[in-house]
Coordinates of N, CA and C in Angstrom, one line a residue:
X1 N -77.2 -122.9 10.7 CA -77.9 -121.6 11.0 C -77.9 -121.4 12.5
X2 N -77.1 -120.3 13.0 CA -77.0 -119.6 14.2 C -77.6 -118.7 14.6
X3 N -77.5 -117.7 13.9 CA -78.4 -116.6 14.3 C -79.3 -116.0 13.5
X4 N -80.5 -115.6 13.5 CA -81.2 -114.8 12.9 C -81.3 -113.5 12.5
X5 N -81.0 -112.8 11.7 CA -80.1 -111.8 11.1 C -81.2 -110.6 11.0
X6 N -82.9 -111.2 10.7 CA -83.7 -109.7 10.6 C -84.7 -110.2 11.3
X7 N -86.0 -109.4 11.5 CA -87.2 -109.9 12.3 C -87.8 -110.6 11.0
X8 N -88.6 -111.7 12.0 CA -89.6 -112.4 11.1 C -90.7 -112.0 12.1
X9 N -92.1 -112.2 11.1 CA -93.2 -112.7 11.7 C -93.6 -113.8 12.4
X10 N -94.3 -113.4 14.2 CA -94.2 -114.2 14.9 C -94.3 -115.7 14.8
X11 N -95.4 -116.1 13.8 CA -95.5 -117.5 13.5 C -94.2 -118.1 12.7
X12 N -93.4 -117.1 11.9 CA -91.6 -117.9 11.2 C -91.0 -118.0 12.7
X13 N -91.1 -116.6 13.2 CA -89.6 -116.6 14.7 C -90.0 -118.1 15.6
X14 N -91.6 -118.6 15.5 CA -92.1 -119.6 16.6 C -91.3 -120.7 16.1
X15 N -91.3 -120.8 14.9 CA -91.1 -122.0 13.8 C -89.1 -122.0 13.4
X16 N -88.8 -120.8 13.3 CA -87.3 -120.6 13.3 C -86.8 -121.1 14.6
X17 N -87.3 -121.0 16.1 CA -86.6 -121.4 17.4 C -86.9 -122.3 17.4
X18 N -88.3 -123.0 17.1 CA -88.5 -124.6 17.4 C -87.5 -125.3 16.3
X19 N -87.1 -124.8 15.1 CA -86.1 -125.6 14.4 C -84.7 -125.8 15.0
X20 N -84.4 -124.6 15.3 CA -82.9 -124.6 16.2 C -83.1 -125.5 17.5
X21 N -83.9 -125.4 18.1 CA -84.0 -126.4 19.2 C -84.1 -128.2 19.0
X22 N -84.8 -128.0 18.2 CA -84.7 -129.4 17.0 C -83.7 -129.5 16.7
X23 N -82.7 -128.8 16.0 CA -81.3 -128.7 15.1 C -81.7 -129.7 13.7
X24 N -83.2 -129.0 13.3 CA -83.4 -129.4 12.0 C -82.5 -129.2 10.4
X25 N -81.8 -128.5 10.6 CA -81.2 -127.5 9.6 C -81.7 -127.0 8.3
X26 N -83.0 -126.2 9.0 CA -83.5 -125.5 7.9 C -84.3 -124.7 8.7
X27 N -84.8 -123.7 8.3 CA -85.9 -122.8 9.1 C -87.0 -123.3 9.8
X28 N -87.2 -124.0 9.4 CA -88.6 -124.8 10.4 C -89.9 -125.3 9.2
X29 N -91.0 -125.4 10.3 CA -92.5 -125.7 9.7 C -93.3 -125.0 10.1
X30 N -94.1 -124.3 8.9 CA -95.6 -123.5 9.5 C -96.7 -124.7 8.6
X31 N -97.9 -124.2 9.6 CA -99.1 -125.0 9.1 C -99.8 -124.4 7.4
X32 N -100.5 -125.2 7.3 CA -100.8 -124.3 6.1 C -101.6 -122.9 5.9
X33 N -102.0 -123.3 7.1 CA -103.1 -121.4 7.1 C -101.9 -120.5 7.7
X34 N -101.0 -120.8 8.5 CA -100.1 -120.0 8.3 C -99.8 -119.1 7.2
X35 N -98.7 -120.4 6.4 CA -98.3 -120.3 4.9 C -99.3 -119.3 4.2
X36 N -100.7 -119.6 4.0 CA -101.3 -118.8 3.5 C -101.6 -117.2 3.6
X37 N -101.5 -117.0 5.2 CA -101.6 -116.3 5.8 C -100.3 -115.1 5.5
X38 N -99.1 -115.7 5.4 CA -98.1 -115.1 5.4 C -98.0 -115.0 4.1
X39 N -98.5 -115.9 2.7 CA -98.3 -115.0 1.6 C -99.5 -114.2 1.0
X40 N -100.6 -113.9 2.1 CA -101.4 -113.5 1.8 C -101.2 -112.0 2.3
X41 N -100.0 -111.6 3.1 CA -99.9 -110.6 3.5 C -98.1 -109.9 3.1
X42 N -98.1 -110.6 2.0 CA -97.0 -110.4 1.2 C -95.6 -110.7 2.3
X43 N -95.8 -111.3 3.6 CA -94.8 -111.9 3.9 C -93.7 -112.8 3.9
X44 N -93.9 -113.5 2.2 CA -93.8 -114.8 2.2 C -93.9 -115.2 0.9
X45 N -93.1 -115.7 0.4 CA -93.1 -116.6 -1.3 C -93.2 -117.7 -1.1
X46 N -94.7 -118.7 -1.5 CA -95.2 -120.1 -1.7 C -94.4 -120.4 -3.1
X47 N -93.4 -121.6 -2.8 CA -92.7 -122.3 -3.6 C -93.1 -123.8 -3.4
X48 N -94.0 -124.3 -5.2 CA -94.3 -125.8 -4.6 C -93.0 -126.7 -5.2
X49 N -93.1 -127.7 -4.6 CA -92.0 -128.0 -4.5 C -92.4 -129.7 -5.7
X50 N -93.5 -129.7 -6.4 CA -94.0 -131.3 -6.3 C -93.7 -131.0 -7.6
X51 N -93.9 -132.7 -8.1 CA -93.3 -131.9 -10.1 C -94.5 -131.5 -11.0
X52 N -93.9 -131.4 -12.4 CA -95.2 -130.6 -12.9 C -96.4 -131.7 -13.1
X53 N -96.0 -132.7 -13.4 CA -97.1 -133.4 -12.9 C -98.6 -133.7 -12.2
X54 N -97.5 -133.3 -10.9 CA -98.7 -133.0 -9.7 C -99.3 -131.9 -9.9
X55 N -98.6 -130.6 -10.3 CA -99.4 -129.7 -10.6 C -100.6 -130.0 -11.5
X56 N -100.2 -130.5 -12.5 CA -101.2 -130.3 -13.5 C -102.1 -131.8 -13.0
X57 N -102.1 -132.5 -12.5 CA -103.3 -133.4 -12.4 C -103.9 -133.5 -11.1
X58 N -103.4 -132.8 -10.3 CA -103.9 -133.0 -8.7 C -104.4 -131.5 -8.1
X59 N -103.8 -130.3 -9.0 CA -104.0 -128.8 -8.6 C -102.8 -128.4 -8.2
X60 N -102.6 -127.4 -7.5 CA -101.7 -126.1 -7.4 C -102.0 -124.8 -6.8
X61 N -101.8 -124.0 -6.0 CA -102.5 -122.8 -5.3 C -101.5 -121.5 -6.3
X62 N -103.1 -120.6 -7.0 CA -102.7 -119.6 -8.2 C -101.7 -118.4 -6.9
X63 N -100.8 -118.1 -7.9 CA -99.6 -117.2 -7.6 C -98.4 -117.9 -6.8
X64 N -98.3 -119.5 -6.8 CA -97.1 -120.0 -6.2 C -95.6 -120.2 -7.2
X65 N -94.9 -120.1 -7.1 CA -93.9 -120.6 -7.7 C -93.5 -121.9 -8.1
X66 N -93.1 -122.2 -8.6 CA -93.1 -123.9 -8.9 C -91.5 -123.7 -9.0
X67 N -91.2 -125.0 -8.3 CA -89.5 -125.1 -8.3 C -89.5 -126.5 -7.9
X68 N -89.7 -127.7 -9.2 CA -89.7 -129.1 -8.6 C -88.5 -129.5 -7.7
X69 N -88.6 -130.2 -6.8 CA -87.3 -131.2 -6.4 C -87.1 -132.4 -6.9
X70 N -88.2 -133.2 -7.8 CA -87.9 -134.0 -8.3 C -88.8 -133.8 -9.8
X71 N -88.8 -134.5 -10.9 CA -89.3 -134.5 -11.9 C -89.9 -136.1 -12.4
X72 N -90.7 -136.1 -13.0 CA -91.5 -136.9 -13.7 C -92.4 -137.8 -12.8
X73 N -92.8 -138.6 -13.3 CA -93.8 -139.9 -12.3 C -92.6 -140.7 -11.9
X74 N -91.6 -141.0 -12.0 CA -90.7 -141.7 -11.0 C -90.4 -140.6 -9.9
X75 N -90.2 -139.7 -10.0 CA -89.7 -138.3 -9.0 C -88.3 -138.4 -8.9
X76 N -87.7 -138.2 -10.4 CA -86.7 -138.3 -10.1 C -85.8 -136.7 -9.9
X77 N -84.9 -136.7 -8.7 CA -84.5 -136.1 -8.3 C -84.0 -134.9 -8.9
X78 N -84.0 -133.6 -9.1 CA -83.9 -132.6 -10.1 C -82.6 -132.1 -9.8
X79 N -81.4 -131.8 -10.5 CA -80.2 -131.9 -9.8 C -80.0 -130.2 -10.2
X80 N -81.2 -129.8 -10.5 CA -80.9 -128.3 -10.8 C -81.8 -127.1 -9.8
X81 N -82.0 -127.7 -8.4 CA -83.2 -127.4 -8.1 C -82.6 -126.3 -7.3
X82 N -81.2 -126.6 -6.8 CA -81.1 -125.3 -6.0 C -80.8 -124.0 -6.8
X83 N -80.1 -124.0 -7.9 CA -80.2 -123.1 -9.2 C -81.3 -122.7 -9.3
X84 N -82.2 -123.5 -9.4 CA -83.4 -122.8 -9.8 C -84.5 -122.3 -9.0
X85 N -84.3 -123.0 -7.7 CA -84.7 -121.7 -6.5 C -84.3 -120.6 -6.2
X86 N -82.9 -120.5 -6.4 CA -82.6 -119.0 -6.1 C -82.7 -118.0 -7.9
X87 N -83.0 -118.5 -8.5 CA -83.6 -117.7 -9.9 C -84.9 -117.2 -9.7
X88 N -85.7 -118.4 -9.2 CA -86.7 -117.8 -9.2 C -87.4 -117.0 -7.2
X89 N -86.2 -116.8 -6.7 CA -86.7 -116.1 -5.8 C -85.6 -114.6 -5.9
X90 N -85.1 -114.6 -6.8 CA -84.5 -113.4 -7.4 C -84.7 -112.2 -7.1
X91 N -86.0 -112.1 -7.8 CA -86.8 -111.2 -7.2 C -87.5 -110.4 -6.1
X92 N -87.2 -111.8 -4.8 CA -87.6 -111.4 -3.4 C -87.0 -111.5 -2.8
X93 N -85.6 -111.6 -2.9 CA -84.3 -111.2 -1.9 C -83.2 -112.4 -2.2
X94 N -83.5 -113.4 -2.8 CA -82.9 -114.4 -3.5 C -82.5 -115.2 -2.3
X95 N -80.9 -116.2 -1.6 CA -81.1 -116.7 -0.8 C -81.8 -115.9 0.5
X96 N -82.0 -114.9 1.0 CA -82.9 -114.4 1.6 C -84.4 -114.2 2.5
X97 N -84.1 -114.8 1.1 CA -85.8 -114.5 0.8 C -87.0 -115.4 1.6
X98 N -88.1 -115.3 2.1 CA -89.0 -115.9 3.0 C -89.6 -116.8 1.9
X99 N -89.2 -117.9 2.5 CA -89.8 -119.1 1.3 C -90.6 -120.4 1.8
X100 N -91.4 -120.7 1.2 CA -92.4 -121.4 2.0 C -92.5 -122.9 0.9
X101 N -92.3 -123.8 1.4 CA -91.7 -124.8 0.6 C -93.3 -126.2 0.7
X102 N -94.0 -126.2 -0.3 CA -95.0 -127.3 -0.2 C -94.7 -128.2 -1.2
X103 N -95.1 -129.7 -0.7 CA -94.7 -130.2 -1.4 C -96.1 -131.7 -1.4
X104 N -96.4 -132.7 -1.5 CA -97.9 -133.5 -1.1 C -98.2 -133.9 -0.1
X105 N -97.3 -133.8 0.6 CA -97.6 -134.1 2.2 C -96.2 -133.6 3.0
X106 N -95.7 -133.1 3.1 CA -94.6 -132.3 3.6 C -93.8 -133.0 4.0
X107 N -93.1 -133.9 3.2 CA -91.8 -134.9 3.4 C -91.1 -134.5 2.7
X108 N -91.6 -134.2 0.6 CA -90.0 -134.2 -0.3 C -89.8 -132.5 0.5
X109 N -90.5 -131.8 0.6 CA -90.6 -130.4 0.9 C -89.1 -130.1 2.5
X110 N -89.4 -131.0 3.2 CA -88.2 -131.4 4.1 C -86.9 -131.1 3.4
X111 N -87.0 -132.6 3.0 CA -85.4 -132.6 1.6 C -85.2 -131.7 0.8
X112 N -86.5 -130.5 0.2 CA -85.8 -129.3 -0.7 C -85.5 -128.1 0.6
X113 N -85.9 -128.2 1.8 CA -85.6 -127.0 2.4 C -84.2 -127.1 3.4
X114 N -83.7 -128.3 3.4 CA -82.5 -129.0 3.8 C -81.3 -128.8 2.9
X115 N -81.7 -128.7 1.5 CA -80.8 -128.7 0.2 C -80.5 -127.4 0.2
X116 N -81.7 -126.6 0.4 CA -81.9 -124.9 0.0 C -80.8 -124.3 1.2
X117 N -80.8 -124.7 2.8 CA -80.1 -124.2 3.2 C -78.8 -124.6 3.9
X118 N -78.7 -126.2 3.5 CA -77.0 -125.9 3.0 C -76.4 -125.4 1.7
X119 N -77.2 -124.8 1.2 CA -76.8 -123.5 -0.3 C -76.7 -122.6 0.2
X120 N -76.9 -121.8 1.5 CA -77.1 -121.1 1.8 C -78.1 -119.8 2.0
X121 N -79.3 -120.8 1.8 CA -80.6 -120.4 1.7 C -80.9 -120.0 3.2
X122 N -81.0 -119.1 3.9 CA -81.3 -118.5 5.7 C -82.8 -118.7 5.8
X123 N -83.5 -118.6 5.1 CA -85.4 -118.0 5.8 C -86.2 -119.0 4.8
X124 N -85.6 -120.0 5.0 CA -86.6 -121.8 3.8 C -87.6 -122.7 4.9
X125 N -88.6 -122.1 4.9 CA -89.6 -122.9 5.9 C -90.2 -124.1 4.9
X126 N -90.6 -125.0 5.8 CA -91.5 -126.0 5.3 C -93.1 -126.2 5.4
X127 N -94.0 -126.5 4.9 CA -95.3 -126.0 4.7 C -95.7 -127.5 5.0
X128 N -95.9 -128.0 7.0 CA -96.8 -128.9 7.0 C -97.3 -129.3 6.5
X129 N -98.0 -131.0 6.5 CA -99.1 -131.1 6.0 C -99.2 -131.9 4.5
X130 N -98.5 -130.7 3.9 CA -98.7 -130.8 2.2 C -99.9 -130.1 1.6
X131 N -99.9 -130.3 0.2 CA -101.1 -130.3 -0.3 C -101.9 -131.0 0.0
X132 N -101.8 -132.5 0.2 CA -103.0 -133.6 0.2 C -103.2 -134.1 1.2
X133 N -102.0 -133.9 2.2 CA -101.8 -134.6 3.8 C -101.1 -136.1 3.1
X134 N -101.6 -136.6 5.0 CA -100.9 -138.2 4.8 C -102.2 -138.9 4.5
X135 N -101.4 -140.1 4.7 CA -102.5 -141.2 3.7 C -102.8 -141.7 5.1
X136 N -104.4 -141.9 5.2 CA -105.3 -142.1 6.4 C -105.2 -143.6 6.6
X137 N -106.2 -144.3 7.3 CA -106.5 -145.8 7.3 C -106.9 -146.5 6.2
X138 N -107.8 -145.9 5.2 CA -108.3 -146.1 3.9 C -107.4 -145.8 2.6
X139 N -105.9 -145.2 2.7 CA -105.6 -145.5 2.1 C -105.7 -144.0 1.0
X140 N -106.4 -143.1 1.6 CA -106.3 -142.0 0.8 C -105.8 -140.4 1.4
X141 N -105.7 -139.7 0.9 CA -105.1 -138.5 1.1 C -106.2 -137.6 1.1
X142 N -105.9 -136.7 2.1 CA -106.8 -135.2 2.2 C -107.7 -135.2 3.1
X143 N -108.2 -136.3 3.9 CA -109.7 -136.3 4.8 C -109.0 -135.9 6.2
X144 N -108.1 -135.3 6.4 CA -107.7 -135.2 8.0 C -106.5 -134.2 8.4
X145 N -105.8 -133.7 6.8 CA -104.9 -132.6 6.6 C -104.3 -132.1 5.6
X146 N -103.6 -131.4 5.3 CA -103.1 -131.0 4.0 C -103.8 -129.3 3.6
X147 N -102.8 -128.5 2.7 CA -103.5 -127.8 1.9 C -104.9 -127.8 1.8
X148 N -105.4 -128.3 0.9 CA -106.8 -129.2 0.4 C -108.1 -128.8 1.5
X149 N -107.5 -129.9 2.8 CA -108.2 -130.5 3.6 C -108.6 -129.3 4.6
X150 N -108.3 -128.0 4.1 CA -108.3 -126.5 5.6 C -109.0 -125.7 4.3
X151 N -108.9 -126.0 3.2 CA -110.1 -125.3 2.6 C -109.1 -124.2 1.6
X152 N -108.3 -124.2 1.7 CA -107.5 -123.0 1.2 C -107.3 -122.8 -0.4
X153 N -107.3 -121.8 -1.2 CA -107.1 -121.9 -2.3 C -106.4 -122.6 -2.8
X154 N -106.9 -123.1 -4.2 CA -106.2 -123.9 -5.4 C -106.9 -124.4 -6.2
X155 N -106.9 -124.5 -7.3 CA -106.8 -124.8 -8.7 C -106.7 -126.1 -9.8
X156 N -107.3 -126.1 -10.5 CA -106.5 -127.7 -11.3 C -106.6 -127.2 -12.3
X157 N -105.8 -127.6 -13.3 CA -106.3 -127.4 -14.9 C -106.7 -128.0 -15.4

């Protein structure tokens, strides 16, 4: 990715140049109140990236898309994932499209927005942090970052 083809919002463009400067190869990283921010203002499609699993026993933020990169309690790798990102952002411009990629701590979320844009995915950001953050001194997740940990909506069933 060389050039930037339409305007983003200043927090993507901050996060698009610090990626190029990086030579990450993918759009970059916003924090999570970003992320929120931008799909709270219809700038932006939250795509979680964790399997359904996580969703269902750990929560999920209502109106995201779900597009695992990996599946089951092993996490095993979904070999249909870039297919089924661009289906399900079909609707918002498809490779295009402003996509905001969370995943439990924003590592597998790295690897789907890496995959997404050598597919040819242009505007695949990654969503710091995670849902749960990193795992602290103690051994657990959420006390110091993440989704979760800023307060922001979500859900469990």
């Amino acid at each position: 990715m060389t050039t930037l083809e339409i305007s983003l919002p200043p927090a993507l463009e901050a996060a698009w140049q610090q990626a190029q400067l990086q030579g990450l190869g993918y759009a970059g990283g916003v924090s999570p109140t970003q992320a929120w921010q931008l799909v709270q203002q219809g700038l932006a499609v939250l795509v979680d990236v964790r399997s359904a699993e996580e969703l269902k026993f750990v929560g999920h933020v209502p109106g995201s898309v779900h597009v695992p990169w990996a599946t089951g309690t092993a996490l095993t790798r979904n070999p249909r994932f870039v297919r089924e990102l661009e289906s399900r952002l079909a609707a918002h411009g498809g490779k295009e499209a402003v996509a905001l990629l969370l995943c439990r701590s924003g590592k597998r979320s790295v690897l789907a927005a890496q995959a997404a844009a050598a597919a040819g995915f242009t505007q695949v950001f990654n969503v710091l942090e995670g849902f749960e953050g990193e795992i602290d001194a103690t051994q657990h997740r959420g006390g110091s970052d993440g989704w979760r940990f800023h307060h922001l909506p979500w859900v469990q069933d």
